[in-house]
Amino acid sequence: MSAIKTIRASNDFVIKFANVNGSGSASANELFARAIMNMGVPVAPRNIFPSNIQGMPTWYEMRVSAAGWLGRRGGCDLMVAMNPQTWDRDIAELSSGGYLVYDSTKTLPRSRFREDITVLGVPLTEICNREYTDPRQRQLFKNIMYVGALTALLDMDLTVVDKLIADQYRGKDKLIDANVNALKLGYEYAKASHSCPIGLRIERCDGVGDRIFINGNDACGLGAVYGGATVAAWYPITPSTSVIEAFSGYCRKFRTDPDNGKARYAVVQAEDELASIGMVIGAAWNGARAFTATSGPGISLMQEFFGLAYFAEVPVVVFNVQRGGPSTGMPTRTQQSDLIACAYASHGDTRHVLLFPQDPYECFTFGAQAFDLADRLQTPVFVLLDLDIGMNDRLCQPFDWDDQRRYDRGKVMSAEELEAGKNFGRYLDVDGDGIAWRTIPGTHPSKGAFFSRGTTRNAYAKYSEAGTDYIYNMERLRRKFETAKKLLPAPVLQRAAQPARYGAIYYGSTSPAMAEASVLLALQGFHVDTLRVRSFPFADEVIDFIYAHDGVFVVEQNESGQLRMLLINEGEVDPKRLLRVLHYDGTPITASFISGKIAEALALRKVKVASLTTPTRKKVAS
Amino acid sequence: MTYLAKPRLLRPDTPRNTLGYTRRDYEGAISTLCAGCGHDSISAAVVQACYDLDIEPHRVAKLSGIGCSSKTPDYFLGNSHGFNTTHGRMPSVLTGAALANRDLIYLGVSGDGDSASIGIGQFAHAMRRGVNMTYLVENNGVYGLTKGQFSATADKGSKSKRGVVNNETPIDLVALALQLGASYVARSFSGDKEQLIPLIKGALRHLGPSFIDVISPCVTFNNHAGSTKSYDYVREHNDAVNRLDFILPRDRINASYPPGSLRRIVQHDGSILHLRKLDSDYDPSDRIGAMNHLQERHALGEIVTGLLYVDSSAEDLHRHLNTVEKPLNQLGDAYLCPGSKVLEALNASLRRS
Ligand SMILES: Cc1ncc(C[n+]2csc(CCOP(=O)(O)OP(=O)(O)O)c2C)c(N)n1
Ligand code: SF4
Ligand SMILES: [Mg+2]
């Protein structure tokens, strides 16, 4: 071997697959990720895909981390370069000392490679052309064949992959045999032609525990089922479409009446996002739990209706799986750039409840809770996730559900209460929490009917343009927003190992990268308390956290610092206290990006203390 | 304008329907529309239709968009829940409401601006989706509430109050409804309650999307010479294809109609539509024929009114979605939440194997 200094690592590296979309690579790549997970090694895969159905480049990036870091790491130690179009940039992206697996059927000139990498050719096309006659099989089996080669190169257990294939195609023996055969062909070729294992290895360990592996959109769909949603209306848009697909799928399984096969739910694909949110508002006004799922452009279209739901106080739930904006923006890339568009959606003085799940577990939990919150607060509730959490499988804690839990339908006056003469004023604040009682259409023959509208009204829902009525209503809505603070998921505080003058606030999909960044920073001697914001309006603790530190980094994935803006605005915080750490190129934020920015800023402020060798972090509150 | 409460004193001989309700029980707040506005006559027709049909007022949900026409649900059925939504978007809100509770009667009220301009997309899709509802357009050919601009149903060549001539092709919502799959399609005139009330009754009892375009003159902005939606113009050009008598299953069939000119249509719920034909070759079960007839008469400058089309075997959205009989908004937790055991099994399937 030459003098290449090869990367050597066990259970801690990044593999990237460069594919052409529509070539069938996605399922092979996923299979490989699952194989690693089944060996007990934590893995965090990410799809990087174009807004196109066939023929464009896609990448599947997989971070293997025994330490359990699930954020994107950046860089690449092993590239499986299957796409000639992106060859040059894929080769360039490999870390020095990295490994390249490619289809070596056609000999390439040395100039197409790099001197500082290990090149591992597998003549995939040649083997496939030899083994198969069907052109489709010739294409498809290349994918499973490189999985076989990787299994050998990384010293993995072939039976683990065999078993996954058997599970995937259970009942279709022919397919199992064909796939297992292709897998073996790749495996054997690698064993025979390269010295296996290479410097990178997967070794069995127990890093996965009882965690589950699922994507956030599926979890949101499941959360909506558990949360009691019965009506969903939507319009297709990446990256939110699969929320509805998941909801429909789980409903078919769990909400089909066993006696007559009838559906205990309704899903309607509307003609656009205006109609989707309109249907959701109609259903919620009429007492069903209803939601839509959408992304940036849909949020923009829904603005007028958000105002109606806010002002007429209709409990709707909106899952916004954020993508890169503005306009059509980067439809298949991730961002957290709809905070402002959702927090103050619609004209006039509006403000909305937002929830920020960090992973699929919270997508499920918040997804279900959103319906209770919407009913309790009688207002739209937005669950703001993003493409990174929504469309990538992620290890997370298993879902849980308390069977004693009953849906909180909030203040709904019943026919009996009306009959008994209870005072009903649709917009009357009888309890002082800003939340008035409502009635569901059809409740009582002569009592409790009211006319909902987006225009101003008095406490008894009668049209009124009187300034006093208007102010009464606006002040009540403000009180309701204050009430919301006490009901929403509280922020999660992590204190640094040593007293820290600086803090960092972050939310949503930034979570795993932030956790890792804290450790990286501590290793360099920078101690930072962190606070994960999980909802808006902000709990008082969030503002207290800012005042408790000399400066607070606000880490987020958008260009303008939208959470920072909200904090300044709602907390009346001096903007100088809040330091921007912004990542917005459409890729998920990394720990090295965060720690780099924070270390640089802290170094300038001379806050470094003696470096710790073993950073210990204790959880103070959650 | 402020509301003067109507005296609630009733004379002992006040007529009541079989449920014991008086007409008053179907009225709403006092109208704030201009005196003589066609829309008020339509409200009165709705009140009469619901009273006659013995509908419990609270079993109706009335929804509307924005406009003078869309304000009217406040002026009838005061014991029904109502929702004055946003401009042009009533159809989607009504669709959602209908999904949530299939047992209520849905009445959508809209204007020509609301349905033929800003809301034409939602109008079209609600029709094709098969929402079980009665959809009334109170069609005056103008935007009343924003003071007299032409709407998309204004006829080419018609003149606005200020003398401006409309050069754009009109949209005929009846033609669209026929094409888009509404299963009960009618046109009427706010000034003709004999025709309008039975048409509304038939629509309320119809299963599927019922659409009635009601020409409803705007006395303030569109009731002058040169307007094709004025009282005088419509009276002169009205060409009724039939006269409807609506009969509930419990009513004794009145045998006084001359045989041969009667057509009997039995709806899903057993209610009967008796069509007294005025036009000898008009067949309301022939959708293509209805479309042709409409176009032919339109070319002659006539406004065809009456029940133009009815499909008494139509299905609705709930049937398409195969939803349970019990309204979705009444399903209890146990019917909705799969519970912790199911979740545990799901977790197991998502773990490493
Ligand atoms: C989004 C939006 N744009 C414009 C308006 C203003 N606007 C209110 S009513 C109306 C026209 C109503 O016309 P029509 O539906 O024919 O009702 P009419 O008043 O004639 O009965 C318009 C344009 C609005 N309310 N909302
Ligand atoms: S402006 Fe026209 S449509 Fe509006 S209330 Fe007056 S008459 Fe009726
Ligand atoms: Mg009009």
PDB file of C-alpha atoms in Angstrom, chain A residues 263-443:
ATOM      1  CA  ALA A 263     -64.165   4.810   8.531  1.00  0.00           C
ATOM      2  CA  ARG A 264     -64.064   6.676  11.823  1.00  0.00           C
ATOM      3  CA  TYR A 265     -62.234   9.482  10.083  1.00  0.00           C
ATOM      4  CA  ALA A 266     -62.350  11.520   6.908  1.00  0.00           C
ATOM      5  CA  VAL A 267     -59.411  12.634   4.816  1.00  0.00           C
ATOM      6  CA  VAL A 268     -60.037  15.013   1.952  1.00  0.00           C
ATOM      7  CA  GLN A 269     -57.482  16.130  -0.570  1.00  0.00           C
ATOM      8  CA  ALA A 270     -58.630  19.681  -1.180  1.00  0.00           C
ATOM      9  CA  GLU A 271     -58.180  21.809  -4.277  1.00  0.00           C
ATOM     10  CA  ASP A 272     -55.628  24.032  -2.564  1.00  0.00           C
ATOM     11  CA  GLU A 273     -54.425  25.093   0.855  1.00  0.00           C
ATOM     12  CA  LEU A 274     -57.163  27.696   1.219  1.00  0.00           C
ATOM     13  CA  ALA A 275     -59.744  24.982   0.954  1.00  0.00           C
ATOM     14  CA  SER A 276     -57.771  22.651   3.232  1.00  0.00           C
ATOM     15  CA  ILE A 277     -57.661  25.086   6.097  1.00  0.00           C
ATOM     16  CA  GLY A 278     -61.248  26.145   5.369  1.00  0.00           C
ATOM     17  CA  MET A 279     -62.408  22.553   5.760  1.00  0.00           C
ATOM     18  CA  VAL A 280     -60.400  22.159   8.934  1.00  0.00           C
ATOM     19  CA  ILE A 281     -61.962  25.304  10.367  1.00  0.00           C
ATOM     20  CA  GLY A 282     -65.455  24.132   9.392  1.00  0.00           C
ATOM     21  CA  ALA A 283     -64.932  20.728  10.975  1.00  0.00           C
ATOM     22  CA  ALA A 284     -63.431  22.163  14.161  1.00  0.00           C
ATOM     23  CA  TRP A 285     -66.209  24.756  14.461  1.00  0.00           C
ATOM     24  CA  ASN A 286     -68.612  21.848  14.226  1.00  0.00           C
ATOM     25  CA  GLY A 287     -66.922  19.975  17.066  1.00  0.00           C
ATOM     26  CA  ALA A 288     -64.614  17.510  15.341  1.00  0.00           C
ATOM     27  CA  ARG A 289     -60.875  17.471  15.924  1.00  0.00           C
ATOM     28  CA  ALA A 290     -59.370  18.508  12.631  1.00  0.00           C
ATOM     29  CA  PHE A 291     -55.996  19.327  11.168  1.00  0.00           C
ATOM     30  CA  THR A 292     -54.012  20.029   8.073  1.00  0.00           C
ATOM     31  CA  ALA A 293     -50.365  19.499   7.217  1.00  0.00           C
ATOM     32  CA  THR A 294     -48.505  21.863   4.957  1.00  0.00           C
ATOM     33  CA  SER A 295     -45.266  23.710   4.264  1.00  0.00           C
ATOM     34  CA  GLY A 296     -44.222  27.306   3.539  1.00  0.00           C
ATOM     35  CA  PRO A 297     -46.225  28.140   0.403  1.00  0.00           C
ATOM     36  CA  GLY A 298     -49.321  26.579   1.953  1.00  0.00           C
ATOM     37  CA  ILE A 299     -48.832  28.625   5.118  1.00  0.00           C
ATOM     38  CA  SER A 300     -48.739  31.760   2.981  1.00  0.00           C
ATOM     39  CA  LEU A 301     -51.998  30.844   1.261  1.00  0.00           C
ATOM     40  CA  MET A 302     -53.763  30.105   4.532  1.00  0.00           C
ATOM     41  CA  GLN A 303     -53.125  33.480   6.104  1.00  0.00           C
ATOM     42  CA  GLU A 304     -56.621  34.959   5.829  1.00  0.00           C
ATOM     43  CA  PHE A 305     -58.156  31.826   7.301  1.00  0.00           C
ATOM     44  CA  PHE A 306     -55.697  31.761  10.222  1.00  0.00           C
ATOM     45  CA  GLY A 307     -57.030  35.183  11.105  1.00  0.00           C
ATOM     46  CA  LEU A 308     -60.593  33.884  10.986  1.00  0.00           C
ATOM     47  CA  ALA A 309     -59.762  30.888  13.181  1.00  0.00           C
ATOM     48  CA  TYR A 310     -57.953  33.164  15.614  1.00  0.00           C
ATOM     49  CA  PHE A 311     -60.714  35.756  15.806  1.00  0.00           C
ATOM     50  CA  ALA A 312     -63.697  33.415  15.646  1.00  0.00           C
ATOM     51  CA  GLU A 313     -61.746  31.190  18.107  1.00  0.00           C
ATOM     52  CA  VAL A 314     -61.868  27.889  16.297  1.00  0.00           C
ATOM     53  CA  PRO A 315     -59.542  25.138  17.564  1.00  0.00           C
ATOM     54  CA  VAL A 316     -57.535  23.994  14.549  1.00  0.00           C
ATOM     55  CA  VAL A 317     -54.218  22.163  14.370  1.00  0.00           C
ATOM     56  CA  VAL A 318     -51.652  22.828  11.655  1.00  0.00           C
ATOM     57  CA  PHE A 319     -48.540  20.756  11.111  1.00  0.00           C
ATOM     58  CA  ASN A 320     -46.016  22.888   9.278  1.00  0.00           C
ATOM     59  CA  VAL A 321     -43.088  20.830   8.057  1.00  0.00           C
ATOM     60  CA  GLN A 322     -40.746  23.678   7.237  1.00  0.00           C
ATOM     61  CA  ARG A 323     -38.558  23.788   4.173  1.00  0.00           C
ATOM     62  CA  GLY A 324     -36.280  26.420   2.670  1.00  0.00           C
ATOM     63  CA  GLY A 325     -38.018  29.687   1.740  1.00  0.00           C
ATOM     64  CA  PRO A 326     -38.892  32.316   0.656  1.00  0.00           C
ATOM     65  CA  SER A 327     -41.317  31.572  -2.178  1.00  0.00           C
ATOM     66  CA  THR A 328     -40.737  28.101  -3.611  1.00  0.00           C
ATOM     67  CA  GLY A 329     -37.274  28.454  -2.098  1.00  0.00           C
ATOM     68  CA  MET A 330     -35.506  25.174  -1.488  1.00  0.00           C
ATOM     69  CA  PRO A 331     -38.458  22.819  -1.477  1.00  0.00           C
ATOM     70  CA  THR A 332     -36.448  19.742  -0.560  1.00  0.00           C
ATOM     71  CA  ARG A 333     -34.066  21.327   1.895  1.00  0.00           C
ATOM     72  CA  THR A 334     -34.502  22.027   5.564  1.00  0.00           C
ATOM     73  CA  GLN A 335     -34.949  25.334   7.398  1.00  0.00           C
ATOM     74  CA  GLN A 336     -36.664  26.833  10.412  1.00  0.00           C
ATOM     75  CA  SER A 337     -37.814  29.907   8.574  1.00  0.00           C
ATOM     76  CA  ASP A 338     -41.594  30.044   9.115  1.00  0.00           C
ATOM     77  CA  LEU A 339     -41.584  31.094  12.762  1.00  0.00           C
ATOM     78  CA  ILE A 340     -42.595  34.662  12.141  1.00  0.00           C
ATOM     79  CA  ALA A 341     -45.057  33.698   9.397  1.00  0.00           C
ATOM     80  CA  CYS A 342     -46.803  31.405  11.883  1.00  0.00           C
ATOM     81  CA  ALA A 343     -46.408  33.320  15.139  1.00  0.00           C
ATOM     82  CA  TYR A 344     -48.206  36.384  13.797  1.00  0.00           C
ATOM     83  CA  ALA A 345     -50.022  34.822  10.850  1.00  0.00           C
ATOM     84  CA  SER A 346     -52.740  36.941   9.199  1.00  0.00           C
ATOM     85  CA  HIS A 347     -53.525  40.642   9.150  1.00  0.00           C
ATOM     86  CA  GLY A 348     -54.510  42.639  12.198  1.00  0.00           C
ATOM     87  CA  ASP A 349     -53.318  41.899  15.710  1.00  0.00           C
ATOM     88  CA  THR A 350     -52.960  38.149  15.813  1.00  0.00           C
ATOM     89  CA  ARG A 351     -50.674  35.798  17.680  1.00  0.00           C
ATOM     90  CA  HIS A 352     -50.613  32.062  17.619  1.00  0.00           C
ATOM     91  CA  VAL A 353     -49.538  29.093  19.674  1.00  0.00           C
ATOM     92  CA  LEU A 354     -46.515  27.237  18.290  1.00  0.00           C
ATOM     93  CA  LEU A 355     -44.979  23.924  19.357  1.00  0.00           C
ATOM     94  CA  PHE A 356     -41.423  22.923  18.426  1.00  0.00           C
ATOM     95  CA  PRO A 357     -40.814  19.154  18.548  1.00  0.00           C
ATOM     96  CA  GLN A 358     -37.170  18.090  18.528  1.00  0.00           C
ATOM     97  CA  ASP A 359     -37.596  14.560  17.225  1.00  0.00           C
ATOM     98  CA  PRO A 360     -40.223  11.962  16.248  1.00  0.00           C
ATOM     99  CA  TYR A 361     -41.041  11.246  19.892  1.00  0.00           C
ATOM    100  CA  GLU A 362     -42.056  14.839  20.411  1.00  0.00           C
ATOM    101  CA  CYS A 363     -43.761  14.924  17.016  1.00  0.00           C
ATOM    102  CA  PHE A 364     -46.033  12.200  18.335  1.00  0.00           C
ATOM    103  CA  THR A 365     -46.460  13.679  21.793  1.00  0.00           C
ATOM    104  CA  PHE A 366     -46.957  17.286  20.707  1.00  0.00           C
ATOM    105  CA  GLY A 367     -48.990  16.102  17.734  1.00  0.00           C
ATOM    106  CA  ALA A 368     -51.519  14.515  20.080  1.00  0.00           C
ATOM    107  CA  GLN A 369     -51.294  17.273  22.679  1.00  0.00           C
ATOM    108  CA  ALA A 370     -51.891  19.957  20.048  1.00  0.00           C
ATOM    109  CA  PHE A 371     -55.535  18.869  19.828  1.00  0.00           C
ATOM    110  CA  ASP A 372     -56.070  19.210  23.567  1.00  0.00           C
ATOM    111  CA  LEU A 373     -54.373  22.599  23.522  1.00  0.00           C
ATOM    112  CA  ALA A 374     -56.394  23.815  20.558  1.00  0.00           C
ATOM    113  CA  ASP A 375     -59.649  22.744  22.222  1.00  0.00           C
ATOM    114  CA  ARG A 376     -58.653  24.153  25.578  1.00  0.00           C
ATOM    115  CA  LEU A 377     -57.486  27.464  24.123  1.00  0.00           C
ATOM    116  CA  GLN A 378     -59.948  27.594  21.198  1.00  0.00           C
ATOM    117  CA  THR A 379     -57.312  28.855  18.851  1.00  0.00           C
ATOM    118  CA  PRO A 380     -55.065  27.555  16.062  1.00  0.00           C
ATOM    119  CA  VAL A 381     -52.079  25.530  17.255  1.00  0.00           C
ATOM    120  CA  PHE A 382     -49.106  25.110  14.938  1.00  0.00           C
ATOM    121  CA  VAL A 383     -46.752  22.162  15.266  1.00  0.00           C
ATOM    122  CA  LEU A 384     -43.574  23.431  13.640  1.00  0.00           C
ATOM    123  CA  LEU A 385     -41.186  20.734  12.618  1.00  0.00           C
ATOM    124  CA  ASP A 386     -38.919  20.745   9.591  1.00  0.00           C
ATOM    125  CA  LEU A 387     -37.781  18.524   6.771  1.00  0.00           C
ATOM    126  CA  ASP A 388     -34.804  17.236   8.742  1.00  0.00           C
ATOM    127  CA  ILE A 389     -36.987  15.735  11.463  1.00  0.00           C
ATOM    128  CA  GLY A 390     -40.019  15.141   9.274  1.00  0.00           C
ATOM    129  CA  MET A 391     -38.563  13.135   6.428  1.00  0.00           C
ATOM    130  CA  ASN A 392     -35.623  11.294   7.977  1.00  0.00           C
ATOM    131  CA  ASP A 393     -35.772   8.230  10.163  1.00  0.00           C
ATOM    132  CA  ARG A 394     -34.414   9.092  13.572  1.00  0.00           C
ATOM    133  CA  LEU A 395     -33.715   7.109  16.697  1.00  0.00           C
ATOM    134  CA  CYS A 396     -35.834   8.370  19.552  1.00  0.00           C
ATOM    135  CA  GLN A 397     -37.397   7.262  22.778  1.00  0.00           C
ATOM    136  CA  PRO A 398     -40.384   4.921  22.339  1.00  0.00           C
ATOM    137  CA  PHE A 399     -43.854   6.464  22.168  1.00  0.00           C
ATOM    138  CA  ASP A 400     -45.965   6.293  25.272  1.00  0.00           C
ATOM    139  CA  TRP A 401     -49.633   6.777  26.046  1.00  0.00           C
ATOM    140  CA  ASP A 402     -51.534   6.814  29.300  1.00  0.00           C
ATOM    141  CA  ASP A 403     -54.794   4.934  28.887  1.00  0.00           C
ATOM    142  CA  GLN A 404     -56.305   6.946  31.731  1.00  0.00           C
ATOM    143  CA  ARG A 405     -55.896  10.102  29.698  1.00  0.00           C
ATOM    144  CA  ARG A 406     -59.119  11.605  28.336  1.00  0.00           C
ATOM    145  CA  TYR A 407     -59.310  14.184  25.626  1.00  0.00           C
ATOM    146  CA  ASP A 408     -59.609  17.679  27.002  1.00  0.00           C
ATOM    147  CA  ARG A 409     -62.371  19.170  24.896  1.00  0.00           C
ATOM    148  CA  GLY A 410     -62.092  22.460  26.725  1.00  0.00           C
ATOM    149  CA  LYS A 411     -65.042  24.667  27.543  1.00  0.00           C
ATOM    150  CA  VAL A 412     -67.909  23.214  25.591  1.00  0.00           C
ATOM    151  CA  MET A 413     -71.340  23.879  27.058  1.00  0.00           C
ATOM    152  CA  SER A 414     -73.639  20.892  26.922  1.00  0.00           C
ATOM    153  CA  ALA A 415     -77.368  20.747  26.207  1.00  0.00           C
ATOM    154  CA  GLU A 416     -77.954  19.941  29.902  1.00  0.00           C
ATOM    155  CA  GLU A 417     -76.013  22.977  31.068  1.00  0.00           C
ATOM    156  CA  LEU A 418     -77.891  25.190  28.631  1.00  0.00           C
ATOM    157  CA  GLU A 419     -81.174  23.679  29.716  1.00  0.00           C
ATOM    158  CA  ALA A 420     -80.277  24.337  33.346  1.00  0.00           C
ATOM    159  CA  GLY A 421     -79.997  27.999  32.450  1.00  0.00           C
ATOM    160  CA  LYS A 422     -76.228  28.475  32.513  1.00  0.00           C
ATOM    161  CA  ASN A 423     -75.372  31.916  31.140  1.00  0.00           C
ATOM    162  CA  PHE A 424     -73.987  31.513  27.654  1.00  0.00           C
ATOM    163  CA  GLY A 425     -72.016  34.305  26.032  1.00  0.00           C
ATOM    164  CA  ARG A 426     -69.814  32.996  23.306  1.00  0.00           C
ATOM    165  CA  TYR A 427     -67.180  35.641  23.928  1.00  0.00           C
ATOM    166  CA  LEU A 428     -67.813  36.254  27.601  1.00  0.00           C
ATOM    167  CA  ASP A 429     -64.863  35.735  29.928  1.00  0.00           C
ATOM    168  CA  VAL A 430     -66.617  34.107  32.861  1.00  0.00           C
ATOM    169  CA  ASP A 431     -63.561  32.377  34.298  1.00  0.00           C
ATOM    170  CA  GLY A 432     -61.009  35.167  33.981  1.00  0.00           C
ATOM    171  CA  ASP A 433     -58.609  33.086  31.886  1.00  0.00           C
ATOM    172  CA  GLY A 434     -59.634  34.687  28.629  1.00  0.00           C
ATOM    173  CA  ILE A 435     -61.280  31.506  27.413  1.00  0.00           C
ATOM    174  CA  ALA A 436     -65.003  31.727  26.798  1.00  0.00           C
ATOM    175  CA  TRP A 437     -67.487  28.867  26.529  1.00  0.00           C
ATOM    176  CA  ARG A 438     -68.585  27.590  23.201  1.00  0.00           C
ATOM    177  CA  THR A 439     -71.417  25.435  21.975  1.00  0.00           C
ATOM    178  CA  ILE A 440     -71.323  22.904  19.177  1.00  0.00           C
ATOM    179  CA  PRO A 441     -73.909  23.357  16.399  1.00  0.00           C
ATOM    180  CA  GLY A 442     -77.008  21.255  16.903  1.00  0.00           C
ATOM    181  CA  THR A 443     -76.722  21.100  20.686  1.00  0.00           C
TER     182      THR A 443
END
